[in-house]
PDB file of C-alpha atoms in Angstrom:
ATOM      1  CA  GLY H  14      25.689  15.012   5.692  1.00 56.00           C
ATOM      2  CA  ALA H  15      24.825  17.185   8.631  1.00 57.00           C
ATOM      3  CA  ARG H  16      27.704  15.983  10.763  1.00 54.00           C
ATOM      4  CA  GLY H  17      30.080  17.449   8.181  1.00 58.00           C
ATOM      5  CA  GLY H  18      28.609  20.898   8.706  1.00 56.00           C
ATOM      6  CA  ARG H  19      26.395  20.848   5.626  1.00 58.00           C
ATOM      7  CA  GLY H  20      22.698  21.568   5.317  1.00 61.00           C
ATOM      8  CA  LYS H  21      19.973  22.220   7.855  1.00 64.00           C
ATOM      9  CA  GLY H  22      20.784  18.986   9.638  1.00 68.00           C
ATOM     10  CA  LEU H  23      23.684  20.637  11.453  1.00 74.00           C
ATOM     11  CA  HIS H  24      21.236  23.023  13.143  1.00 75.00           C
ATOM     12  CA  PHE H  25      19.153  20.006  14.113  1.00 76.00           C
ATOM     13  CA  LEU H  26      22.154  18.164  15.574  1.00 79.00           C
ATOM     14  CA  ARG H  27      23.055  21.218  17.633  1.00 80.00           C
ATOM     15  CA  HIS H  28      19.522  21.177  19.022  1.00 77.00           C
ATOM     16  CA  VAL H  29      19.818  17.452  19.776  1.00 81.00           C
ATOM     17  CA  GLU H  30      22.767  18.193  22.057  1.00 83.00           C
ATOM     18  CA  ARG H  31      20.312  19.715  24.557  1.00 82.00           C
ATOM     19  CA  THR H  32      18.072  16.643  24.805  1.00 85.00           C
ATOM     20  CA  ASN H  33      17.971  13.996  27.521  1.00 84.00           C
ATOM     21  CA  VAL H  34      16.626  11.194  25.321  1.00 90.00           C
ATOM     22  CA  LEU H  35      16.935  10.486  21.604  1.00 92.00           C
ATOM     23  CA  MET H  36      13.833   9.102  19.909  1.00 94.00           C
ATOM     24  CA  TYR H  37      14.292   7.561  16.487  1.00 96.00           C
ATOM     25  CA  VAL H  38      10.958   7.494  14.594  1.00 96.00           C
ATOM     26  CA  LEU H  39      11.111   5.369  11.473  1.00 96.00           C
ATOM     27  CA  ASP H  40       8.754   4.901   8.545  1.00 94.00           C
ATOM     28  CA  SER H  41       8.344   1.162   8.981  1.00 92.00           C
ATOM     29  CA  PHE H  42       6.381   0.724   5.759  1.00 84.00           C
ATOM     30  CA  GLY H  43       8.459   2.694   3.261  1.00 75.00           C
ATOM     31  CA  GLU H  44      10.839   0.828   0.975  1.00 72.00           C
ATOM     32  CA  ALA H  45      11.857   3.105  -1.875  1.00 68.00           C
ATOM     33  CA  GLU H  46      15.068   3.871  -3.734  1.00 71.00           C
ATOM     34  CA  GLY H  47      17.329   1.857  -1.465  1.00 73.00           C
ATOM     35  CA  ARG H  48      15.629   3.146   1.667  1.00 85.00           C
ATOM     36  CA  GLY H  49      13.705   1.381   4.337  1.00 93.00           C
ATOM     37  CA  PRO H  50      13.460   1.501   8.101  1.00 95.00           C
ATOM     38  CA  VAL H  51      16.716  -0.369   8.722  1.00 96.00           C
ATOM     39  CA  ARG H  52      18.657   1.706   6.188  1.00 95.00           C
ATOM     40  CA  ASP H  53      17.145   4.924   7.558  1.00 95.00           C
ATOM     41  CA  LEU H  54      18.202   3.910  11.073  1.00 96.00           C
ATOM     42  CA  GLU H  55      21.732   3.163   9.849  1.00 96.00           C
ATOM     43  CA  VAL H  56      21.969   6.622   8.246  1.00 93.00           C
ATOM     44  CA  LEU H  57      20.647   8.353  11.371  1.00 93.00           C
ATOM     45  CA  VAL H  58      23.086   6.496  13.604  1.00 94.00           C
ATOM     46  CA  SER H  59      25.950   7.315  11.246  1.00 93.00           C
ATOM     47  CA  GLU H  60      25.108  11.017  11.489  1.00 90.00           C
ATOM     48  CA  ILE H  61      24.801  10.884  15.287  1.00 89.00           C
ATOM     49  CA  GLU H  62      28.065   8.907  15.607  1.00 90.00           C
ATOM     50  CA  GLY H  63      29.926  11.352  13.403  1.00 89.00           C
ATOM     51  CA  TYR H  64      28.782  14.474  15.217  1.00 86.00           C
ATOM     52  CA  ALA H  65      30.764  15.877  18.156  1.00 82.00           C
ATOM     53  CA  GLY H  66      33.023  12.847  18.351  1.00 86.00           C
ATOM     54  CA  GLY H  67      30.092  10.493  18.873  1.00 86.00           C
ATOM     55  CA  ALA H  68      29.150  12.042  22.223  1.00 85.00           C
ATOM     56  CA  LEU H  69      25.442  11.735  21.451  1.00 87.00           C
ATOM     57  CA  MET H  70      25.648   7.962  21.077  1.00 88.00           C
ATOM     58  CA  GLY H  71      25.753   7.573  24.844  1.00 86.00           C
ATOM     59  CA  ARG H  72      22.299   9.108  25.220  1.00 88.00           C
ATOM     60  CA  THR H  73      19.334   7.029  26.236  1.00 90.00           C
ATOM     61  CA  ALA H  74      17.497   6.077  23.058  1.00 93.00           C
ATOM     62  CA  MET H  75      14.044   4.942  22.059  1.00 95.00           C
ATOM     63  CA  VAL H  76      13.328   3.420  18.652  1.00 97.00           C
ATOM     64  CA  THR H  77       9.809   3.660  17.254  1.00 97.00           C
ATOM     65  CA  CYS H  78       8.285   2.184  14.104  1.00 97.00           C
ATOM     66  CA  ASN H  79       5.549   4.383  12.669  1.00 96.00           C
ATOM     67  CA  LYS H  80       2.888   3.584  10.033  1.00 95.00           C
ATOM     68  CA  LEU H  81       2.193   0.104  11.368  1.00 95.00           C
ATOM     69  CA  ASP H  82      -1.434   0.552  10.306  1.00 95.00           C
ATOM     70  CA  LEU H  83      -0.358   0.081   6.674  1.00 94.00           C
ATOM     71  CA  PHE H  84       0.598  -3.570   7.155  1.00 94.00           C
ATOM     72  CA  GLU H  85      -2.147  -6.062   6.397  1.00 94.00           C
ATOM     73  CA  THR H  86      -1.275  -8.672   9.016  1.00 95.00           C
ATOM     74  CA  GLU H  87       0.105  -8.830  12.535  1.00 94.00           C
ATOM     75  CA  GLU H  88       2.889 -11.099  11.229  1.00 96.00           C
ATOM     76  CA  GLU H  89       4.027  -8.393   8.800  1.00 94.00           C
ATOM     77  CA  ARG H  90       4.019  -5.802  11.587  1.00 94.00           C
ATOM     78  CA  ALA H  91       5.974  -8.097  13.899  1.00 95.00           C
ATOM     79  CA  GLU H  92       8.512  -8.868  11.172  1.00 95.00           C
ATOM     80  CA  ALA H  93       9.069  -5.172  10.416  1.00 94.00           C
ATOM     81  CA  VAL H  94       9.518  -4.311  14.097  1.00 95.00           C
ATOM     82  CA  GLY H  95      11.784  -7.344  14.586  1.00 96.00           C
ATOM     83  CA  GLU H  96      14.085  -6.274  11.745  1.00 96.00           C
ATOM     84  CA  VAL H  97      14.369  -2.786  13.234  1.00 97.00           C
ATOM     85  CA  ARG H  98      15.020  -4.250  16.704  1.00 96.00           C
ATOM     86  CA  GLU H  99      17.871  -6.396  15.344  1.00 96.00           C
ATOM     87  CA  ALA H 100      19.396  -3.357  13.621  1.00 97.00           C
ATOM     88  CA  ALA H 101      19.031  -1.183  16.739  1.00 97.00           C
ATOM     89  CA  VAL H 102      20.864  -3.780  18.833  1.00 96.00           C
ATOM     90  CA  ARG H 103      23.562  -4.277  16.160  1.00 96.00           C
ATOM     91  CA  LEU H 104      24.087  -0.499  15.946  1.00 95.00           C
ATOM     92  CA  GLY H 105      24.420  -0.164  19.723  1.00 92.00           C
ATOM     93  CA  LEU H 106      21.255   1.884  20.262  1.00 92.00           C
ATOM     94  CA  LEU H 107      19.432  -0.674  22.362  1.00 92.00           C
ATOM     95  CA  PRO H 108      20.532  -3.527  24.592  1.00 90.00           C
ATOM     96  CA  GLU H 109      19.389  -7.034  23.678  1.00 90.00           C
ATOM     97  CA  GLY H 110      15.759  -7.501  24.699  1.00 88.00           C
ATOM     98  CA  GLU H 111      14.898  -3.795  24.775  1.00 90.00           C
ATOM     99  CA  GLU H 112      11.588  -2.982  23.131  1.00 94.00           C
ATOM    100  CA  VAL H 113      11.151  -1.232  19.798  1.00 96.00           C
ATOM    101  CA  TRP H 114       7.877   0.645  20.023  1.00 96.00           C
ATOM    102  CA  GLY H 115       5.199   0.488  17.338  1.00 95.00           C
ATOM    103  CA  MET H 116       2.621   3.095  16.477  1.00 96.00           C
ATOM    104  CA  SER H 117       0.515   4.751  13.831  1.00 96.00           C
ATOM    105  CA  ALA H 118       0.565   8.521  14.204  1.00 95.00           C
ATOM    106  CA  LYS H 119      -2.171   8.835  11.592  1.00 95.00           C
ATOM    107  CA  GLU H 120      -4.541   6.425  13.358  1.00 95.00           C
ATOM    108  CA  GLY H 121      -3.386   7.273  16.879  1.00 95.00           C
ATOM    109  CA  LEU H 122      -2.533   3.628  17.568  1.00 93.00           C
ATOM    110  CA  GLY H 123       0.120   3.154  20.240  1.00 95.00           C
ATOM    111  CA  MET H 124       0.592   6.891  20.700  1.00 95.00           C
ATOM    112  CA  ALA H 125      -0.362   6.959  24.382  1.00 95.00           C
ATOM    113  CA  ASP H 126       2.062   4.098  25.136  1.00 95.00           C
ATOM    114  CA  VAL H 127       4.874   5.831  23.242  1.00 95.00           C
ATOM    115  CA  ALA H 128       4.185   9.151  24.994  1.00 93.00           C
ATOM    116  CA  MET H 129       4.207   7.524  28.430  1.00 93.00           C
ATOM    117  CA  GLN H 130       7.452   5.686  27.644  1.00 94.00           C
ATOM    118  CA  VAL H 131       9.114   8.916  26.519  1.00 92.00           C
ATOM    119  CA  ARG H 132       7.961  10.555  29.714  1.00 91.00           C
ATOM    120  CA  ARG H 133       9.343   7.718  31.870  1.00 91.00           C
ATOM    121  CA  MET H 134      12.683   7.841  30.074  1.00 92.00           C
ATOM    122  CA  VAL H 135      13.055  11.614  30.400  1.00 91.00           C
ATOM    123  CA  GLU H 136      12.060  11.547  34.066  1.00 91.00           C
ATOM    124  CA  ARG H 137      14.600   8.782  34.707  1.00 91.00           C
ATOM    125  CA  GLU H 138      17.335  10.789  32.968  1.00 89.00           C
ATOM    126  CA  ARG H 139      16.457  14.020  34.796  1.00 87.00           C
ATOM    127  CA  GLY H 140      15.879  12.300  38.108  1.00 86.00           C
ATOM    128  CA  ARG H 141      12.575  14.051  38.724  1.00 82.00           C
ATOM    129  CA  PRO H 142       8.979  14.096  37.470  1.00 79.00           C
ATOM    130  CA  LEU H 143       8.256  16.345  34.520  1.00 73.00           C
ATOM    131  CA  ILE H 144       4.740  17.362  35.503  1.00 71.00           C
ATOM    132  CA  LYS H 145       1.882  16.048  37.567  1.00 63.00           C
ATOM    133  CA  GLU H 146       0.162  12.969  36.170  1.00 58.00           C
ATOM    134  CA  ARG H 147      -3.224  14.673  35.891  1.00 56.00           C
ATOM    135  CA  ASP H 148      -1.653  17.475  33.832  1.00 52.00           C
ATOM    136  CA  PHE H 149      -0.103  15.009  31.403  1.00 52.00           C
ATOM    137  CA  LEU H 150      -3.113  12.948  30.399  1.00 54.00           C
TER     138      LEU H 150
END
């Protein structure tokens, strides 16, 4: 993988070193060829852990489930998000009780909430506002 110095992922990981917050965006609906949101999260965390001695694992993280519009019921959405939340806690990304955010980029559902949360997290990490509120919205 990328952490071993192979592929374009190494360039991406070098870029990630300059970030204040890591945001994991998962395809919460996709289950193909041994993949799914939990497996994808495990692979991402493995790459992050293996890069630069795991230094990036201490970064503030946000986990987001995308494509929630594809589920037919609220129960299915809640189950998918719950499984990702359990994995995020088990993998050390989030403390117990921390929220996993849900959205649909295609439909625009939850996007404003996710954007505001990212902003709050980055401002907290930097210790200052990013921009004026009226400029953001």
